[in-house]
Amino acid sequence: MSKYLSTRFTNLETYVPGEQPQDMLYVKLNTNESPFPPAPAVQEAISQAEIRLLNLYPDPECRLLRQKLADHYSVKIENIFLSNGSDELLNFFFMAFCDAEKPVAFPSISYGFYPVYACLYQLPYTEIPLHENFRLDPSDYCGIHKNIVIANPNAPTGRAISVAEIEEIVRTNTSHVVMIDEAYIDFGGESCLLLTKKYENLLVCQTFSKFRSLAGGRLGFAIGNPDLIADLDKMKYSTNSYNINRLTMAAAIATLESDGYYVNNSKIIQDNRAYTTSALEKLGFETIPSEANFIFTRCKTIEGGALYRALKSKGILVRHWDKPTIADWCRVTIGSREQMDMFLAKVREILEEVN
């Protein structure tokens, strides 16, 4: 940290992404990426002709892609906002809608970027505790008269709440914006996108990183009332008007034209999730019911940090946090059946060594 850094940021704790070590070839089950490559049509879309246009700026309005998304979700183009990954979208949410008079609330155990953004913009915020077995109680958010961000399904737990429960939260906080972060919705959850046609204070955030196998392309999007979208556009054009590059736009359009490929991949991941959960249960693990492409699990015979380190030493990466409320748990991304079998084999080895 240099002596020139503003004192506003001296105590800022940054978000820590999942590690990407390069010292050996790992089975990566720590960053919730898809184990499947983009659809063949997506790979073809990154053509030499498109690459030759990289000397030109992309369309700042991203009209072709926004229209494609609007058609896909049966909304209008003015209901669509595009961002450089959903993290940028979340950043704009905190920037645009939250201040000293409009504080923000989110679960105490959830996506780690929420408190980072709140601290970055020096916002008053409330972390609302989860209940037993990491359950989110919607009544904790009803009528609190604050901006709200909820990941549904939640991360790192994988639990989801119903559309009816989300509607009650939105309905009872109409003077504030409710953001539902649906990064993992396509692995078994039910989207609340239809509610954006009923409530002007609801923003739904999704990403191409997980279900659509485009984590390296960095594309997120929001669907909501045109006035909210215009507010987000104001943030975009005040920071980076060309936030979506040409190749990502071409890849995303082809992605939306290959929906069946991704739906099939999601079914495989859901099957592998059930398979892995069942196998871990037989080994004495407790796993939270998940509707995401990961599971949150723990074993009574080995502490979470020790399991994480032992797996890493054997070439398997999972995610672990030292936060006391979740230190016993590890988050495990669901990969291919081969990857999950390798993970389970190493878990068995570790348990034999411990015992």
mmCIF file of C-alpha atoms in Angstrom:
data_model
loop_
_atom_site.group_PDB
_atom_site.id
_atom_site.type_symbol
_atom_site.label_atom_id
_atom_site.label_comp_id
_atom_site.label_asym_id
_atom_site.label_seq_id
_atom_site.Cartn_x
_atom_site.Cartn_y
_atom_site.Cartn_z
ATOM 1 C CA MET A 1 0.000 0.000 0.000
ATOM 2 C CA SER A 2 1.515 3.314 -1.063
ATOM 3 C CA LYS A 3 1.568 6.550 0.882
ATOM 4 C CA TYR A 4 -0.551 8.083 -1.903
ATOM 5 C CA LEU A 5 -3.629 5.909 -1.376
ATOM 6 C CA SER A 6 -6.598 7.920 -0.167
ATOM 7 C CA THR A 7 -7.266 7.464 3.536
ATOM 8 C CA ARG A 8 -10.834 6.506 2.562
ATOM 9 C CA PHE A 9 -9.459 3.140 1.449
ATOM 10 C CA THR A 10 -6.867 2.440 4.125
ATOM 11 C CA ASN A 11 -9.028 -0.178 5.862
ATOM 12 C CA LEU A 12 -10.835 -1.463 2.786
ATOM 13 C CA GLU A 13 -10.890 -5.264 2.714
ATOM 14 C CA THR A 14 -10.953 -6.380 -0.895
ATOM 15 C CA TYR A 15 -12.798 -9.326 -2.383
ATOM 16 C CA VAL A 16 -10.610 -12.430 -2.655
ATOM 17 C CA PRO A 17 -11.382 -14.481 -5.787
ATOM 18 C CA GLY A 18 -10.920 -18.225 -5.895
ATOM 19 C CA GLU A 19 -7.263 -19.090 -6.145
ATOM 20 C CA GLN A 20 -5.718 -19.913 -9.529
ATOM 21 C CA PRO A 21 -2.386 -21.609 -8.682
ATOM 22 C CA GLN A 22 -0.068 -22.436 -11.581
ATOM 23 C CA ASP A 23 2.414 -24.756 -9.878
ATOM 24 C CA MET A 24 0.684 -27.954 -11.047
ATOM 25 C CA LEU A 25 -2.373 -29.205 -12.934
ATOM 26 C CA TYR A 26 -5.339 -29.103 -10.554
ATOM 27 C CA VAL A 27 -8.904 -30.337 -10.724
ATOM 28 C CA LYS A 28 -10.558 -26.926 -10.220
ATOM 29 C CA LEU A 29 -13.663 -27.223 -8.095
ATOM 30 C CA ASN A 30 -13.255 -23.864 -6.372
ATOM 31 C CA THR A 31 -14.637 -21.151 -8.685
ATOM 32 C CA ASN A 32 -18.014 -22.510 -9.879
ATOM 33 C CA GLU A 33 -17.009 -22.567 -13.526
ATOM 34 C CA SER A 34 -18.729 -24.907 -15.948
ATOM 35 C CA PRO A 35 -16.794 -28.096 -16.743
ATOM 36 C CA PHE A 36 -18.122 -27.858 -20.313
ATOM 37 C CA PRO A 37 -16.720 -25.676 -23.102
ATOM 38 C CA PRO A 38 -18.928 -23.184 -24.928
ATOM 39 C CA ALA A 39 -21.236 -24.629 -27.590
ATOM 40 C CA PRO A 40 -19.644 -25.287 -31.014
ATOM 41 C CA ALA A 41 -21.550 -22.334 -32.515
ATOM 42 C CA VAL A 42 -19.964 -20.051 -29.919
ATOM 43 C CA GLN A 43 -16.486 -21.178 -30.866
ATOM 44 C CA GLU A 44 -17.312 -20.602 -34.527
ATOM 45 C CA ALA A 45 -18.605 -17.093 -33.744
ATOM 46 C CA ILE A 46 -15.106 -16.039 -32.661
ATOM 47 C CA SER A 47 -14.144 -15.963 -36.324
ATOM 48 C CA GLN A 48 -11.156 -14.453 -38.075
ATOM 49 C CA ALA A 49 -13.532 -11.894 -39.577
ATOM 50 C CA GLU A 50 -14.623 -10.813 -36.096
ATOM 51 C CA ILE A 51 -11.045 -10.740 -34.851
ATOM 52 C CA ARG A 52 -10.055 -8.479 -37.765
ATOM 53 C CA LEU A 53 -12.575 -5.925 -36.474
ATOM 54 C CA LEU A 54 -10.815 -5.591 -33.122
ATOM 55 C CA ASN A 55 -9.253 -2.349 -34.327
ATOM 56 C CA LEU A 56 -12.751 -0.810 -34.088
ATOM 57 C CA TYR A 57 -14.701 -0.020 -30.952
ATOM 58 C CA PRO A 58 -17.728 -2.221 -30.246
ATOM 59 C CA ASP A 59 -21.259 -0.834 -30.280
ATOM 60 C CA PRO A 60 -21.565 0.889 -26.871
ATOM 61 C CA GLU A 61 -25.318 0.233 -26.862
ATOM 62 C CA CYS A 62 -24.815 -3.491 -27.626
ATOM 63 C CA ARG A 63 -28.071 -3.366 -29.595
ATOM 64 C CA LEU A 64 -27.868 -6.773 -31.310
ATOM 65 C CA LEU A 65 -27.110 -8.636 -28.083
ATOM 66 C CA ARG A 66 -29.645 -6.696 -26.021
ATOM 67 C CA GLN A 67 -32.332 -7.440 -28.580
ATOM 68 C CA LYS A 68 -31.361 -11.113 -28.579
ATOM 69 C CA LEU A 69 -31.681 -11.225 -24.785
ATOM 70 C CA ALA A 70 -34.946 -9.292 -24.883
ATOM 71 C CA ASP A 71 -36.392 -11.805 -27.340
ATOM 72 C CA HIS A 72 -35.065 -14.721 -25.281
ATOM 73 C CA TYR A 73 -36.728 -13.506 -22.080
ATOM 74 C CA SER A 74 -39.854 -11.962 -23.683
ATOM 75 C CA VAL A 75 -39.097 -8.410 -22.561
ATOM 76 C CA LYS A 76 -38.233 -5.192 -24.407
ATOM 77 C CA ILE A 77 -34.755 -4.009 -25.267
ATOM 78 C CA GLU A 78 -35.124 -1.101 -22.819
ATOM 79 C CA ASN A 79 -35.508 -3.686 -20.016
ATOM 80 C CA ILE A 80 -31.970 -5.035 -20.628
ATOM 81 C CA PHE A 81 -28.664 -3.816 -19.210
ATOM 82 C CA LEU A 82 -25.333 -5.463 -20.051
ATOM 83 C CA SER A 83 -22.230 -5.469 -17.878
ATOM 84 C CA ASN A 84 -18.677 -6.742 -17.831
ATOM 85 C CA GLY A 85 -19.541 -9.750 -15.719
ATOM 86 C CA SER A 86 -22.274 -9.549 -13.103
ATOM 87 C CA ASP A 87 -19.719 -8.078 -10.674
ATOM 88 C CA GLU A 88 -19.730 -4.825 -12.653
ATOM 89 C CA LEU A 89 -23.524 -4.814 -12.536
ATOM 90 C CA LEU A 90 -23.485 -5.269 -8.763
ATOM 91 C CA ASN A 91 -20.949 -2.460 -8.515
ATOM 92 C CA PHE A 92 -23.284 -0.166 -10.467
ATOM 93 C CA PHE A 93 -26.202 -1.158 -8.208
ATOM 94 C CA PHE A 94 -24.334 -0.033 -5.094
ATOM 95 C CA MET A 95 -23.085 3.077 -6.886
ATOM 96 C CA ALA A 96 -26.444 4.136 -8.317
ATOM 97 C CA PHE A 97 -29.007 3.359 -5.647
ATOM 98 C CA CYS A 98 -27.315 3.351 -2.235
ATOM 99 C CA ASP A 99 -26.208 6.271 -0.079
ATOM 100 C CA ALA A 100 -26.417 7.565 3.488
ATOM 101 C CA GLU A 101 -30.185 8.046 3.167
ATOM 102 C CA LYS A 102 -30.727 4.746 1.326
ATOM 103 C CA PRO A 103 -28.731 2.035 3.118
ATOM 104 C CA VAL A 104 -28.439 -1.511 1.849
ATOM 105 C CA ALA A 105 -29.065 -4.925 3.409
ATOM 106 C CA PHE A 106 -27.939 -8.412 2.427
ATOM 107 C CA PRO A 107 -27.404 -11.802 4.098
ATOM 108 C CA SER A 108 -24.492 -12.157 6.514
ATOM 109 C CA ILE A 109 -23.361 -15.280 4.683
ATOM 110 C CA SER A 110 -23.519 -14.657 0.958
ATOM 111 C CA TYR A 111 -21.442 -13.434 -1.969
ATOM 112 C CA GLY A 112 -18.327 -11.751 -0.584
ATOM 113 C CA PHE A 113 -18.457 -8.772 -2.927
ATOM 114 C CA TYR A 114 -21.575 -7.283 -1.298
ATOM 115 C CA PRO A 115 -19.835 -5.932 1.833
ATOM 116 C CA VAL A 116 -16.810 -4.931 -0.261
ATOM 117 C CA TYR A 117 -18.917 -2.660 -2.465
ATOM 118 C CA ALA A 118 -20.719 -1.258 0.573
ATOM 119 C CA CYS A 119 -17.392 -0.387 2.171
ATOM 120 C CA LEU A 120 -15.896 0.907 -1.081
ATOM 121 C CA TYR A 121 -18.677 3.502 -1.347
ATOM 122 C CA GLN A 122 -18.772 4.036 2.420
ATOM 123 C CA LEU A 123 -22.413 3.048 2.643
ATOM 124 C CA PRO A 124 -24.390 2.140 5.744
ATOM 125 C CA TYR A 125 -25.254 -1.534 5.440
ATOM 126 C CA THR A 126 -26.880 -4.322 7.418
ATOM 127 C CA GLU A 127 -25.840 -7.963 7.274
ATOM 128 C CA ILE A 128 -28.900 -10.024 8.158
ATOM 129 C CA PRO A 129 -28.040 -13.376 9.799
ATOM 130 C CA LEU A 130 -29.133 -16.627 8.244
ATOM 131 C CA HIS A 131 -31.065 -19.094 10.361
ATOM 132 C CA GLU A 132 -30.454 -22.730 11.272
ATOM 133 C CA ASN A 133 -28.856 -24.766 8.473
ATOM 134 C CA PHE A 134 -28.137 -21.528 6.600
ATOM 135 C CA ARG A 135 -31.794 -20.819 5.839
ATOM 136 C CA LEU A 136 -32.737 -17.333 4.668
ATOM 137 C CA ASP A 137 -35.994 -16.173 6.261
ATOM 138 C CA PRO A 138 -37.750 -13.805 3.825
ATOM 139 C CA SER A 139 -39.645 -12.153 6.692
ATOM 140 C CA ASP A 140 -36.318 -10.657 7.840
ATOM 141 C CA TYR A 141 -36.382 -8.499 4.694
ATOM 142 C CA CYS A 142 -40.043 -7.576 4.453
ATOM 143 C CA GLY A 143 -40.791 -3.908 5.083
ATOM 144 C CA ILE A 144 -37.254 -2.997 6.199
ATOM 145 C CA HIS A 145 -37.215 0.065 3.895
ATOM 146 C CA LYS A 146 -33.696 -0.444 2.644
ATOM 147 C CA ASN A 147 -32.167 -1.423 -0.649
ATOM 148 C CA ILE A 148 -31.741 -5.195 -0.679
ATOM 149 C CA VAL A 149 -29.419 -7.630 -2.436
ATOM 150 C CA ILE A 150 -30.143 -11.353 -2.233
ATOM 151 C CA ALA A 151 -28.327 -14.100 -4.113
ATOM 152 C CA ASN A 152 -30.861 -16.759 -5.067
ATOM 153 C CA PRO A 153 -29.697 -19.513 -4.900
ATOM 154 C CA ASN A 154 -27.421 -18.179 -2.217
ATOM 155 C CA ALA A 155 -23.659 -18.545 -2.308
ATOM 156 C CA PRO A 156 -21.868 -20.366 -0.805
ATOM 157 C CA THR A 157 -24.761 -22.393 0.627
ATOM 158 C CA GLY A 158 -26.736 -23.241 -2.527
ATOM 159 C CA ARG A 159 -30.101 -22.745 -0.827
ATOM 160 C CA ALA A 160 -32.915 -20.930 -2.671
ATOM 161 C CA ILE A 161 -36.144 -19.209 -1.706
ATOM 162 C CA SER A 162 -39.362 -19.215 -3.746
ATOM 163 C CA VAL A 163 -40.637 -16.619 -6.191
ATOM 164 C CA ALA A 164 -43.599 -15.988 -3.879
ATOM 165 C CA GLU A 165 -41.210 -15.192 -1.017
ATOM 166 C CA ILE A 166 -39.209 -12.845 -3.228
ATOM 167 C CA GLU A 167 -42.402 -11.094 -4.325
ATOM 168 C CA GLU A 168 -43.329 -10.386 -0.711
ATOM 169 C CA ILE A 169 -39.896 -8.797 -0.135
ATOM 170 C CA VAL A 170 -40.259 -6.637 -3.252
ATOM 171 C CA ARG A 171 -43.888 -5.713 -2.501
ATOM 172 C CA THR A 172 -43.099 -4.521 1.029
ATOM 173 C CA ASN A 173 -40.104 -2.358 0.038
ATOM 174 C CA THR A 174 -41.478 -0.424 -2.944
ATOM 175 C CA SER A 175 -39.578 2.775 -2.096
ATOM 176 C CA HIS A 176 -36.265 0.913 -2.416
ATOM 177 C CA VAL A 177 -34.573 -1.237 -5.052
ATOM 178 C CA VAL A 178 -34.415 -4.994 -4.589
ATOM 179 C CA MET A 179 -31.683 -6.791 -6.529
ATOM 180 C CA ILE A 180 -32.034 -10.562 -6.897
ATOM 181 C CA ASP A 181 -28.694 -12.041 -7.963
ATOM 182 C CA GLU A 182 -29.558 -15.147 -9.981
ATOM 183 C CA ALA A 183 -26.040 -16.212 -10.956
ATOM 184 C CA TYR A 184 -26.919 -19.871 -10.258
ATOM 185 C CA ILE A 185 -30.623 -19.940 -11.116
ATOM 186 C CA ASP A 186 -30.297 -22.340 -14.070
ATOM 187 C CA PHE A 187 -29.247 -25.341 -11.958
ATOM 188 C CA GLY A 188 -32.612 -26.065 -10.358
ATOM 189 C CA GLY A 189 -33.953 -22.771 -9.050
ATOM 190 C CA GLU A 190 -36.979 -20.772 -10.225
ATOM 191 C CA SER A 191 -36.279 -17.340 -11.692
ATOM 192 C CA CYS A 192 -38.278 -14.326 -10.568
ATOM 193 C CA LEU A 193 -37.808 -12.533 -13.914
ATOM 194 C CA LEU A 194 -41.576 -12.349 -14.519
ATOM 195 C CA LEU A 195 -41.911 -10.187 -11.412
ATOM 196 C CA THR A 196 -39.982 -7.395 -13.180
ATOM 197 C CA LYS A 197 -43.125 -6.823 -15.288
ATOM 198 C CA LYS A 198 -45.147 -6.266 -12.118
ATOM 199 C CA TYR A 199 -42.766 -4.338 -9.837
ATOM 200 C CA GLU A 200 -40.784 -1.281 -10.915
ATOM 201 C CA ASN A 201 -38.350 -1.592 -7.973
ATOM 202 C CA LEU A 202 -37.029 -5.068 -8.878
ATOM 203 C CA LEU A 203 -33.778 -5.765 -10.713
ATOM 204 C CA VAL A 204 -32.835 -9.329 -11.624
ATOM 205 C CA CYS A 205 -29.157 -10.011 -12.249
ATOM 206 C CA GLN A 206 -27.813 -12.988 -14.189
ATOM 207 C CA THR A 207 -24.498 -14.021 -15.711
ATOM 208 C CA PHE A 208 -23.097 -15.946 -18.673
ATOM 209 C CA SER A 209 -20.267 -17.289 -16.475
ATOM 210 C CA LYS A 210 -21.868 -20.417 -15.000
ATOM 211 C CA PHE A 211 -24.739 -22.020 -16.927
ATOM 212 C CA ARG A 212 -23.557 -20.552 -20.239
ATOM 213 C CA SER A 213 -19.865 -21.574 -19.947
ATOM 214 C CA LEU A 214 -18.571 -18.061 -20.638
ATOM 215 C CA ALA A 215 -16.702 -17.158 -17.433
ATOM 216 C CA GLY A 216 -13.721 -15.999 -19.483
ATOM 217 C CA GLY A 217 -15.936 -13.800 -21.665
ATOM 218 C CA ARG A 218 -17.102 -11.647 -18.727
ATOM 219 C CA LEU A 219 -20.758 -10.914 -19.400
ATOM 220 C CA GLY A 220 -23.561 -10.175 -16.984
ATOM 221 C CA PHE A 221 -26.981 -8.648 -17.494
ATOM 222 C CA ALA A 222 -29.892 -7.163 -15.602
ATOM 223 C CA ILE A 223 -33.590 -7.151 -16.421
ATOM 224 C CA GLY A 224 -35.824 -4.524 -14.888
ATOM 225 C CA ASN A 225 -37.958 -1.425 -15.274
ATOM 226 C CA PRO A 226 -36.639 0.942 -18.012
ATOM 227 C CA ASP A 227 -36.069 3.714 -15.455
ATOM 228 C CA LEU A 228 -33.803 1.455 -13.383
ATOM 229 C CA ILE A 229 -31.982 0.367 -16.544
ATOM 230 C CA ALA A 230 -31.475 4.041 -17.452
ATOM 231 C CA ASP A 231 -29.987 4.618 -13.987
ATOM 232 C CA LEU A 232 -27.521 1.782 -14.558
ATOM 233 C CA ASP A 233 -26.703 3.192 -18.005
ATOM 234 C CA LYS A 234 -25.859 6.491 -16.334
ATOM 235 C CA MET A 235 -23.284 4.690 -14.197
ATOM 236 C CA LYS A 236 -21.899 2.831 -17.219
ATOM 237 C CA TYR A 237 -21.490 5.932 -19.381
ATOM 238 C CA SER A 238 -19.824 7.706 -16.470
ATOM 239 C CA THR A 239 -17.183 4.991 -16.116
ATOM 240 C CA ASN A 240 -16.682 2.831 -19.229
ATOM 241 C CA SER A 241 -18.955 3.257 -22.246
ATOM 242 C CA TYR A 242 -17.361 0.303 -24.093
ATOM 243 C CA ASN A 243 -17.701 -2.234 -21.311
ATOM 244 C CA ILE A 244 -18.618 -5.205 -23.557
ATOM 245 C CA ASN A 245 -16.037 -6.177 -26.166
ATOM 246 C CA ARG A 246 -16.730 -7.401 -29.709
ATOM 247 C CA LEU A 247 -15.743 -11.014 -29.149
ATOM 248 C CA THR A 248 -17.876 -11.366 -26.029
ATOM 249 C CA MET A 249 -20.904 -9.970 -27.859
ATOM 250 C CA ALA A 250 -20.434 -12.379 -30.766
ATOM 251 C CA ALA A 251 -19.981 -15.308 -28.386
ATOM 252 C CA ALA A 252 -23.028 -14.338 -26.317
ATOM 253 C CA ILE A 253 -25.344 -14.103 -29.328
ATOM 254 C CA ALA A 254 -24.263 -17.573 -30.444
ATOM 255 C CA THR A 255 -24.719 -18.815 -26.879
ATOM 256 C CA LEU A 256 -28.368 -17.757 -26.846
ATOM 257 C CA GLU A 257 -28.863 -19.584 -30.141
ATOM 258 C CA SER A 258 -27.540 -22.814 -28.566
ATOM 259 C CA ASP A 259 -29.800 -22.979 -25.535
ATOM 260 C CA GLY A 260 -30.465 -26.718 -25.788
ATOM 261 C CA TYR A 261 -26.752 -27.468 -25.410
ATOM 262 C CA TYR A 262 -26.599 -25.592 -22.115
ATOM 263 C CA VAL A 263 -29.867 -27.012 -20.773
ATOM 264 C CA ASN A 264 -28.464 -30.509 -21.341
ATOM 265 C CA ASN A 265 -25.218 -29.588 -19.590
ATOM 266 C CA SER A 266 -27.191 -28.276 -16.628
ATOM 267 C CA LYS A 267 -29.026 -31.589 -16.339
ATOM 268 C CA ILE A 268 -25.696 -33.405 -16.249
ATOM 269 C CA ILE A 269 -24.411 -31.074 -13.526
ATOM 270 C CA GLN A 270 -27.585 -31.573 -11.478
ATOM 271 C CA ASP A 271 -27.203 -35.349 -11.811
ATOM 272 C CA ASN A 272 -23.551 -35.087 -10.746
ATOM 273 C CA ARG A 273 -24.585 -32.914 -7.805
ATOM 274 C CA ALA A 274 -26.981 -35.587 -6.561
ATOM 275 C CA TYR A 275 -24.379 -38.302 -7.177
ATOM 276 C CA THR A 276 -21.668 -36.431 -5.262
ATOM 277 C CA THR A 277 -23.986 -35.502 -2.392
ATOM 278 C CA SER A 278 -25.063 -39.123 -1.988
ATOM 279 C CA ALA A 279 -21.469 -40.399 -2.071
ATOM 280 C CA LEU A 280 -20.371 -37.840 0.520
ATOM 281 C CA GLU A 281 -23.278 -38.745 2.794
ATOM 282 C CA LYS A 282 -22.063 -42.343 2.821
ATOM 283 C CA LEU A 283 -18.665 -41.021 3.931
ATOM 284 C CA GLY A 284 -20.199 -39.176 6.884
ATOM 285 C CA PHE A 285 -20.527 -35.714 5.332
ATOM 286 C CA GLU A 286 -23.361 -33.271 5.933
ATOM 287 C CA THR A 287 -24.334 -31.331 2.795
ATOM 288 C CA ILE A 288 -26.744 -28.415 2.510
ATOM 289 C CA PRO A 289 -29.500 -29.010 -0.107
ATOM 290 C CA SER A 290 -28.320 -27.114 -3.185
ATOM 291 C CA GLU A 291 -29.971 -25.673 -6.275
ATOM 292 C CA ALA A 292 -26.691 -24.321 -7.632
ATOM 293 C CA ASN A 293 -23.720 -25.811 -9.478
ATOM 294 C CA PHE A 294 -21.903 -26.362 -6.187
ATOM 295 C CA ILE A 295 -22.475 -27.930 -2.786
ATOM 296 C CA PHE A 296 -21.639 -26.728 0.715
ATOM 297 C CA THR A 297 -20.455 -29.654 2.793
ATOM 298 C CA ARG A 298 -18.626 -30.656 5.955
ATOM 299 C CA CYS A 299 -17.334 -33.799 7.662
ATOM 300 C CA LYS A 300 -17.356 -34.419 11.417
ATOM 301 C CA THR A 301 -13.974 -36.147 11.357
ATOM 302 C CA ILE A 302 -11.927 -33.398 9.658
ATOM 303 C CA GLU A 303 -12.040 -29.620 9.978
ATOM 304 C CA GLY A 304 -12.907 -27.666 6.829
ATOM 305 C CA GLY A 305 -9.537 -25.957 6.486
ATOM 306 C CA ALA A 306 -7.680 -29.216 6.958
ATOM 307 C CA LEU A 307 -9.809 -30.900 4.298
ATOM 308 C CA TYR A 308 -9.206 -28.013 1.884
ATOM 309 C CA ARG A 309 -5.426 -28.162 2.417
ATOM 310 C CA ALA A 310 -5.292 -31.949 2.145
ATOM 311 C CA LEU A 311 -7.276 -31.886 -1.099
ATOM 312 C CA LYS A 312 -5.042 -29.168 -2.517
ATOM 313 C CA SER A 313 -1.956 -31.221 -1.752
ATOM 314 C CA LYS A 314 -3.539 -34.015 -3.794
ATOM 315 C CA GLY A 315 -4.367 -31.781 -6.769
ATOM 316 C CA ILE A 316 -8.003 -30.900 -5.986
ATOM 317 C CA LEU A 317 -9.052 -27.287 -5.391
ATOM 318 C CA VAL A 318 -12.181 -26.485 -3.363
ATOM 319 C CA ARG A 319 -13.179 -23.233 -1.625
ATOM 320 C CA HIS A 320 -12.806 -22.652 2.104
ATOM 321 C CA TRP A 321 -13.288 -19.561 4.280
ATOM 322 C CA ASP A 322 -11.894 -18.922 7.762
ATOM 323 C CA LYS A 323 -15.021 -17.022 8.841
ATOM 324 C CA PRO A 324 -16.020 -18.713 12.135
ATOM 325 C CA THR A 325 -19.649 -19.361 11.164
ATOM 326 C CA ILE A 326 -18.617 -21.394 8.089
ATOM 327 C CA ALA A 327 -15.062 -22.521 8.902
ATOM 328 C CA ASP A 328 -16.136 -26.169 9.152
ATOM 329 C CA TRP A 329 -17.524 -26.133 5.621
ATOM 330 C CA CYS A 330 -16.096 -26.336 2.113
ATOM 331 C CA ARG A 331 -17.780 -25.282 -1.105
ATOM 332 C CA VAL A 332 -17.277 -27.776 -3.912
ATOM 333 C CA THR A 333 -18.070 -26.893 -7.519
ATOM 334 C CA ILE A 334 -19.854 -29.669 -9.392
ATOM 335 C CA GLY A 335 -17.834 -30.672 -12.426
ATOM 336 C CA SER A 336 -17.883 -33.587 -14.814
ATOM 337 C CA ARG A 337 -18.483 -37.122 -13.503
ATOM 338 C CA GLU A 338 -14.772 -37.834 -13.986
ATOM 339 C CA GLN A 339 -13.833 -34.776 -11.914
ATOM 340 C CA MET A 340 -16.264 -35.700 -9.155
ATOM 341 C CA ASP A 341 -14.943 -39.257 -9.048
ATOM 342 C CA MET A 342 -11.406 -37.892 -8.691
ATOM 343 C CA PHE A 343 -12.595 -35.595 -5.897
ATOM 344 C CA LEU A 344 -14.357 -38.442 -4.082
ATOM 345 C CA ALA A 345 -11.347 -40.741 -4.440
ATOM 346 C CA LYS A 346 -9.090 -38.139 -2.818
ATOM 347 C CA VAL A 347 -11.644 -37.534 -0.041
ATOM 348 C CA ARG A 348 -11.619 -41.267 0.736
ATOM 349 C CA GLU A 349 -7.812 -41.249 0.809
ATOM 350 C CA ILE A 350 -7.801 -38.315 3.221
ATOM 351 C CA LEU A 351 -10.358 -39.875 5.554
ATOM 352 C CA GLU A 352 -8.337 -43.101 5.644
ATOM 353 C CA GLU A 353 -5.225 -41.102 6.548
ATOM 354 C CA VAL A 354 -7.081 -39.195 9.264
ATOM 355 C CA ASN A 355 -8.582 -42.322 10.760
#
